[in-house]
Amino acid sequence: MQDVKEAVRIQMEDFSQDEEIRALRASSKRIGGIATFLGCARDFSEDREVTQLGFEAYGSMALAEMNRLRDEAIIRFGLLDARIVHRIGTIEAGGQIVFIAAGAEHRGPAFDACRWMIDELKQRVPIWKKEVSPQGDSWVTPHP
Amino acid sequence: MQDVKEAVRIQMEDFSQDEEIRALRASSKRIGGIATFLGCARDFSEDREVTQLGFEAYGSMALAEMNRLRDEAIIRFGLLDARIVHRIGTIEAGGQIVFIAAGAEHRGPAFDACRWMIDELKQRVPIWKKEVSPQGDSWVTPHP
Amino acid sequence: MISVLLFGPVAERARVSMLQFEHRSGLTLQQLRDELAASHPQAFEIVCFTAVNGEQARDPQLPLKDGDEVAFMARFSGG
Amino acid sequence: MISVLLFGPVAERARVSMLQFEHRSGLTLQQLRDELAASHPQAFEIVCFTAVNGEQARDPQLPLKDGDEVAFMARFSGG
């Protein structure tokens, strides 16, 4: 199992769905359905052109929170396995930001868990996004 | 675009998530979220060991129905793009059966559309599954 | 000729996956089904859907044309 | 010493991402925040969450120990 990466990661490098799904499937042959979510960098935001995104994390806390999120999802939805990968640093428009995968015996819990994890991640994980546009950079500060 | 495969396919060969996602992302840089569903062959069914699954399709009708399903999902959920791949023939336990991907500006419609497509596919697409176990083969005939 | 297609569980029970049925004037879907069901009763027990030329056909009185492709299908179990 | 961490939008406004703050006996989270906010008002305007040693801290009266790591954070925008 030397080649299998951690189930929860924060990294600069891009990731491969094939690799993540292979690792997830290897964890159990009882998995009947895998739901995934991939967040991508769009090339616009509120009608302004965006050429790049920049992500910064409070690394140790973000990783711990993502691990907690995965553990909670596994118990709450009866998953067989789950994975969460978030990139930091600069990501070009069209690039991959975050990947979440939930594997369960049936598709219902897989979908529910995957959606719950991305919703919770946005609320709970200390990561911040900067939009880079021809008009300049700006950190995204969502309003309550 | 010679390397990009059709968005809707029925095939014997295995498929790659990376390839499908790359093709989906290439269709628009406005995609902010991609939800996917992967159906896998489990190694048991109703507590009976299953070593392989076999899938047979009414090919021309199944492909037409899957294309219709994709078109409907794109309109109904405002997707930017979607892909559906279903394998036929023999699939070992743990193998990949079906892959559905839905790309939208935001994650809500992507999740809703992906789930709708797999639910509809099971209802509407003429494909049949056979379970191969040490006790013999049997076609799966869901009851109404 | 009408081409009759059977798949998966229906084909297994009928021990055949394709049949050629002699077309005759005024032949309806229901008549075709009844005649085939008489010779393959076990197979037709599980038939839930019928398609004519690749489109689901819900009207049993549909007249069949020479050259039509008719599929008698069990409940789907793909995905 | 207390290590104070600022990230992203807060660090940009404060023009600094890490500060060392002299620890004193009885220092609370609220006192630390008030003193830093006085010197970096724009940055602290957008602070929504506080963490002590990597755990969210909701009690402003929490006493701080020498060597603690305190993060003042804007609303998260990852994912």
XYZ file of C-alpha atoms in Angstrom:
446
model
C 0.000 0.000 0.000
C 3.052 2.272 -0.339
C 1.605 4.084 -3.333
C -1.683 4.990 -1.721
C -1.850 8.590 -0.577
C -3.521 9.772 2.620
C -7.334 9.951 2.444
C -7.299 13.610 3.555
C -4.749 16.023 2.116
C -3.925 19.679 1.545
C -1.423 20.087 -1.270
C -0.051 22.427 -3.934
C 0.007 19.797 -6.710
C -2.929 18.836 -8.854
C -4.654 15.523 -8.147
C -5.991 12.635 -10.212
C -9.565 11.364 -9.886
C -8.439 7.958 -11.143
C -5.889 7.676 -8.342
C -8.321 8.790 -5.641
C -11.097 6.498 -6.874
C -8.704 3.571 -7.130
C -7.623 4.103 -3.520
C -11.248 4.382 -2.419
C -12.328 1.236 -4.264
C -9.360 -0.684 -2.860
C -10.682 -0.093 0.656
C -13.731 -2.352 0.191
C -15.392 -4.549 -2.434
C -18.722 -3.862 -0.747
C -18.816 -0.372 -2.297
C -21.739 -0.181 -4.740
C -21.772 3.566 -5.328
C -19.245 6.402 -5.194
C -20.403 10.014 -5.330
C -17.789 12.692 -5.908
C -17.612 16.450 -6.010
C -14.957 18.410 -7.858
C -14.709 22.158 -7.347
C -13.147 24.015 -10.296
C -11.782 27.544 -10.704
C -14.234 29.490 -12.834
C -13.000 32.214 -15.165
C -15.389 34.829 -13.831
C -16.939 35.978 -10.570
C -19.786 38.437 -10.333
C -19.221 39.277 -14.017
C -15.561 40.096 -13.494
C -12.938 38.106 -15.374
C -10.815 35.919 -13.085
C -7.520 34.593 -14.421
C -6.280 32.789 -11.307
C -7.317 31.865 -7.817
C -4.985 31.777 -4.827
C -5.721 29.640 -1.759
C -4.152 29.973 1.675
C -4.863 27.617 4.591
C -4.197 27.498 8.295
C -2.593 24.181 7.417
C -2.545 22.193 10.659
C -6.027 23.273 11.710
C -7.508 22.815 8.221
C -6.124 19.287 7.956
C -7.411 18.330 11.409
C -10.855 19.736 10.586
C -10.969 17.899 7.244
C -10.064 14.638 8.996
C -12.799 15.243 11.568
C -15.254 15.963 8.733
C -14.376 12.662 7.045
C -14.733 10.691 10.298
C -18.093 12.321 10.994
C -19.369 11.617 7.470
C -18.347 7.955 7.672
C -20.310 7.480 10.907
C -23.255 9.713 10.044
C -23.936 8.216 6.604
C -22.531 4.707 7.133
C -19.880 5.167 4.442
C -17.361 2.452 3.650
C -14.713 5.092 2.887
C -14.247 8.756 1.971
C -11.501 11.050 0.686
C -10.979 14.830 0.741
C -8.237 16.701 -1.144
C -7.898 20.512 -1.214
C -5.261 22.398 -3.151
C -3.569 25.586 -1.968
C -1.404 28.083 -3.832
C -2.153 29.413 -7.299
C -4.732 27.711 -9.530
C -5.379 28.847 -13.095
C -8.945 29.399 -14.344
C -10.390 26.025 -15.278
C -8.146 24.198 -12.773
C -9.118 21.818 -10.000
C -9.508 23.104 -6.423
C -11.119 20.479 -4.226
C -12.145 16.833 -4.557
C -14.445 14.889 -2.265
C -15.408 11.238 -2.724
C -17.848 9.154 -0.683
C -18.190 5.387 -1.120
C -21.157 3.439 0.268
C -23.042 0.216 -0.359
C -25.814 2.199 -2.049
C -25.971 5.487 -3.900
C -28.308 7.416 -1.592
C -25.922 7.710 1.369
C -22.971 8.290 -0.998
C -24.681 11.340 -2.543
C -25.928 12.665 0.798
C -22.508 12.331 2.433
C -20.637 13.915 -0.460
C -22.902 16.945 -0.476
C -22.762 17.243 3.315
C -18.964 17.157 3.272
C -18.551 19.965 0.726
C -21.172 22.097 2.495
C -19.458 21.576 5.867
C -15.983 22.070 4.425
C -16.934 25.535 3.219
C -18.262 26.408 6.685
C -15.667 24.787 8.894
C -12.265 24.538 7.238
C -9.883 27.519 7.576
C -8.985 28.147 3.951
C -9.217 31.496 2.140
C -9.558 32.288 -1.549
C -8.095 35.216 -3.481
C -9.333 36.143 -6.945
C -6.753 37.435 -9.401
C -8.202 39.525 -12.220
C -6.843 42.063 -14.707
C -8.225 44.722 -12.319
C -6.122 43.400 -9.425
C -6.255 40.836 -6.634
C -8.924 40.548 -3.981
C -9.581 38.171 -1.133
C -13.067 36.737 -1.103
C -14.832 37.626 2.141
C -18.267 36.001 2.197
C -20.849 37.905 4.185
C -22.693 36.175 7.023
C -10.642 17.513 -30.346
C -9.845 14.146 -31.984
C -9.003 12.528 -28.645
C -12.223 13.444 -26.905
C -14.684 10.575 -26.703
C -18.439 10.904 -27.117
C -20.253 12.301 -24.068
C -22.610 9.295 -23.984
C -21.268 5.794 -24.545
C -21.947 2.084 -24.057
C -18.737 0.091 -24.151
C -17.005 -3.126 -23.074
C -13.766 -1.407 -22.007
C -13.161 0.182 -18.648
C -13.152 4.006 -18.465
C -11.035 6.661 -16.813
C -12.510 9.336 -14.552
C -9.584 11.619 -15.360
C -10.349 11.395 -19.075
C -14.083 11.997 -18.618
C -13.545 14.913 -16.226
C -10.940 16.450 -18.537
C -13.397 16.299 -21.440
C -16.142 17.806 -19.279
C -13.944 20.640 -18.007
C -12.755 21.394 -21.532
C -16.337 22.176 -22.543
C -16.553 25.334 -20.409
C -14.451 27.399 -18.015
C -17.646 28.565 -16.378
C -17.975 25.188 -14.596
C -17.618 25.705 -10.850
C -18.761 22.287 -9.664
C -18.806 18.763 -11.068
C -20.774 16.022 -9.327
C -20.159 12.444 -10.400
C -21.563 9.028 -9.671
C -19.656 5.791 -10.157
C -21.496 2.487 -9.862
C -19.255 -0.433 -8.861
C -19.749 -4.208 -8.903
C -20.117 -5.366 -5.309
C -18.863 -8.777 -4.252
C -22.168 -9.805 -2.689
C -25.900 -9.471 -3.273
C -28.511 -10.412 -0.700
C -25.782 -12.175 1.289
C -24.728 -14.319 -1.651
C -21.170 -14.054 -2.936
C -20.954 -12.517 -6.420
C -17.760 -13.015 -8.391
C -18.761 -11.257 -11.633
C -21.554 -9.264 -13.173
C -22.655 -9.508 -16.776
C -24.475 -6.664 -18.549
C -26.468 -6.868 -21.765
C -28.056 -3.868 -23.496
C -30.524 -3.239 -26.283
C -27.676 -1.174 -27.691
C -29.292 1.250 -30.121
C -32.264 1.974 -27.860
C -30.140 2.245 -24.701
C -27.775 4.722 -26.345
C -30.654 6.835 -27.671
C -32.293 6.855 -24.231
C -29.042 7.819 -22.502
C -28.555 10.691 -24.950
C -32.126 11.847 -24.292
C -31.465 11.632 -20.553
C -28.371 13.815 -20.895
C -30.205 16.396 -23.020
C -33.085 16.521 -20.535
C -30.711 16.921 -17.555
C -28.839 19.772 -19.252
C -32.065 21.700 -19.813
C -33.816 20.769 -16.564
C -30.888 21.638 -14.264
C -29.132 24.265 -16.394
C -25.969 22.190 -16.707
C -22.998 23.359 -18.740
C -22.210 19.761 -19.728
C -22.804 16.133 -18.735
C -21.418 12.692 -19.573
C -22.781 9.136 -19.194
C -20.770 5.941 -19.745
C -22.149 2.420 -19.154
C -20.168 -0.762 -19.575
C -21.568 -4.026 -20.926
C -20.128 -7.538 -20.900
C -18.385 -9.164 -17.937
C -17.246 -7.038 -14.980
C -15.302 -8.553 -12.065
C -16.345 -7.821 -8.467
C -14.947 -4.414 -7.511
C -14.973 -3.223 -11.136
C -16.574 -0.101 -12.586
C -20.035 -0.306 -14.191
C -21.412 3.150 -14.865
C -20.143 6.720 -14.660
C -22.220 9.888 -14.711
C -20.820 13.420 -14.472
C -22.719 16.711 -14.295
C -20.980 20.098 -14.573
C -22.688 23.339 -13.564
C -21.778 26.845 -12.425
C -22.672 25.891 -8.856
C -22.703 22.640 -6.904
C -26.430 22.415 -6.100
C -27.644 21.789 -9.669
C -24.624 19.539 -10.370
C -25.553 17.217 -7.468
C -29.277 17.291 -8.261
C -28.702 16.514 -11.936
C -26.232 13.709 -11.280
C -28.603 11.980 -8.891
C -31.546 12.470 -11.231
C -29.616 10.953 -14.148
C -28.630 7.761 -12.311
C -32.170 7.343 -10.916
C -33.669 7.813 -14.391
C -31.068 5.618 -16.076
C -32.080 2.698 -13.866
C -35.742 3.239 -14.772
C -35.468 4.048 -18.447
C -32.434 2.491 -20.095
C -32.767 -1.052 -21.512
C -29.811 -2.758 -19.838
C -29.944 -6.026 -17.866
C -27.635 -7.373 -15.169
C -26.672 -10.975 -14.491
C -25.005 -12.015 -11.228
C -22.399 -14.763 -11.445
C -21.824 -16.613 -8.179
C -20.330 -19.959 -7.167
C -23.944 -21.217 -6.997
C -24.571 -20.300 -10.664
C -25.705 -17.367 -12.801
C -28.912 -15.453 -12.430
C -30.427 -12.460 -14.159
C -31.555 -9.715 -11.822
C -35.274 -9.076 -12.262
C -36.331 -6.184 -10.005
C -39.919 -6.377 -8.834
C -42.280 -3.476 -9.527
C -40.870 -10.186 -41.715
C -40.930 -8.744 -38.206
C -37.635 -8.964 -36.276
C -38.332 -9.903 -32.680
C -35.566 -9.124 -30.164
C -35.265 -10.659 -26.712
C -32.582 -9.740 -24.169
C -31.069 -10.954 -20.910
C -33.586 -12.736 -18.667
C -36.274 -12.930 -21.387
C -33.834 -14.382 -23.921
C -32.580 -16.880 -21.346
C -36.082 -18.142 -20.629
C -37.027 -18.239 -24.342
C -33.651 -19.839 -25.215
C -33.474 -17.479 -28.168
C -32.533 -13.820 -28.578
C -33.841 -13.134 -32.066
C -36.820 -14.454 -34.018
C -38.171 -13.719 -37.485
C -41.967 -13.555 -37.491
C -43.955 -13.659 -40.731
C -45.745 -10.327 -41.259
C -49.408 -10.372 -42.188
C -51.807 -7.575 -42.981
C -53.478 -6.044 -39.899
C -51.072 -7.633 -37.420
C -51.077 -5.724 -34.114
C -48.528 -5.651 -31.318
C -50.982 -7.496 -29.051
C -51.487 -10.304 -31.582
C -47.718 -10.714 -32.020
C -47.255 -10.775 -28.278
C -50.044 -13.338 -27.730
C -48.690 -15.699 -30.366
C -45.132 -15.514 -29.037
C -46.312 -15.818 -25.418
C -48.153 -18.998 -26.317
C -44.942 -20.633 -27.514
C -42.672 -19.027 -24.834
C -44.898 -18.677 -21.775
C -42.096 -18.516 -19.182
C -40.256 -15.799 -21.045
C -43.333 -13.599 -21.506
C -44.221 -13.877 -17.810
C -41.481 -11.305 -17.069
C -42.024 -8.993 -20.047
C -42.694 -5.446 -18.763
C -41.795 -3.215 -21.689
C -42.270 -3.379 -25.423
C -40.455 -1.302 -28.019
C -41.146 -0.932 -31.723
C -38.171 0.274 -33.773
C -36.384 1.371 -30.629
C -39.232 3.432 -29.152
C -41.347 2.271 -26.233
C -44.767 1.185 -27.455
C -47.586 1.420 -24.951
C -50.565 0.886 -27.286
C -51.238 -2.867 -27.730
C -53.408 -2.103 -30.785
C -50.462 -0.566 -32.649
C -50.413 -2.041 -36.179
C -47.090 -3.536 -37.195
C -45.483 -2.934 -40.562
C -43.397 -5.378 -42.513
C -39.752 -4.868 -41.462
C -40.527 -3.558 -37.973
C -38.163 -4.421 -35.104
C -40.048 -5.387 -31.949
C -38.387 -5.919 -28.553
C -40.092 -7.606 -25.587
C -38.164 -6.668 -22.456
C -38.001 -7.515 -18.748
C -37.710 -4.779 -16.134
C -34.376 -2.968 -16.596
C -31.566 -3.641 -14.145
C -28.669 -1.561 -15.456
C -26.719 1.082 -13.598
C 5.447 34.690 24.054
C 2.109 34.197 22.281
C 2.340 33.419 18.548
C -0.364 35.295 16.692
C -1.263 33.978 13.226
C -3.126 35.942 10.565
C -4.132 34.547 7.177
C -5.382 35.674 3.775
C -7.589 38.768 3.961
C -6.731 39.499 7.618
C -2.988 39.219 6.989
C -3.308 41.452 3.929
C -5.043 44.184 5.906
C -2.643 43.873 8.848
C 0.345 43.704 6.464
C 1.719 40.930 8.617
C 0.958 37.203 8.946
C 2.697 36.398 12.217
C 3.299 38.418 15.390
C 4.982 37.586 18.680
C 3.055 39.031 21.612
C 4.605 39.280 25.077
C 2.731 36.984 27.465
C 1.675 38.363 30.849
C -0.031 36.740 33.780
C -3.855 36.726 33.516
C -3.934 37.642 29.800
C -7.256 36.667 28.218
C -8.178 36.102 24.591
C -10.344 39.248 24.669
C -7.483 41.400 25.975
C -5.139 40.094 23.292
C -7.736 40.755 20.637
C -8.463 44.291 21.894
C -4.800 45.240 21.939
C -4.157 43.866 18.462
C -7.364 45.410 17.103
C -6.258 48.823 18.357
C -3.088 48.637 16.283
C -4.692 46.842 13.269
C -8.285 48.109 13.187
C -8.955 47.340 9.510
C -7.754 43.764 9.833
C -9.825 43.026 12.917
C -12.972 44.427 11.313
C -13.270 41.185 9.331
C -12.216 38.723 12.042
C -15.005 36.136 12.537
C -13.256 33.168 14.114
C -10.551 32.738 16.710
C -8.555 29.586 17.344
C -6.190 28.764 20.195
C -3.676 26.019 19.447
C -5.669 24.945 16.397
C -9.050 24.637 18.127
C -11.842 27.180 17.715
C -12.118 29.319 20.843
C -15.523 30.823 21.539
C -14.976 32.058 25.115
C -13.409 35.558 25.091
C -12.444 35.154 28.760
C -10.212 32.156 27.959
C -6.880 32.695 29.760
C -3.843 32.400 27.497
C -0.720 30.491 28.462
C 2.816 31.370 27.513
C 3.591 29.600 24.210
C -0.022 29.487 22.946
C -0.707 29.869 19.207
C -3.646 32.179 18.538
C -5.210 32.669 15.094
C -7.605 35.512 14.217
C -9.455 34.536 11.068
C -11.862 35.992 8.514
C -14.847 34.007 7.296
C -13.601 30.929 5.431
C -13.812 30.866 1.638
C -12.285 27.510 0.662
C -13.869 24.769 -1.417
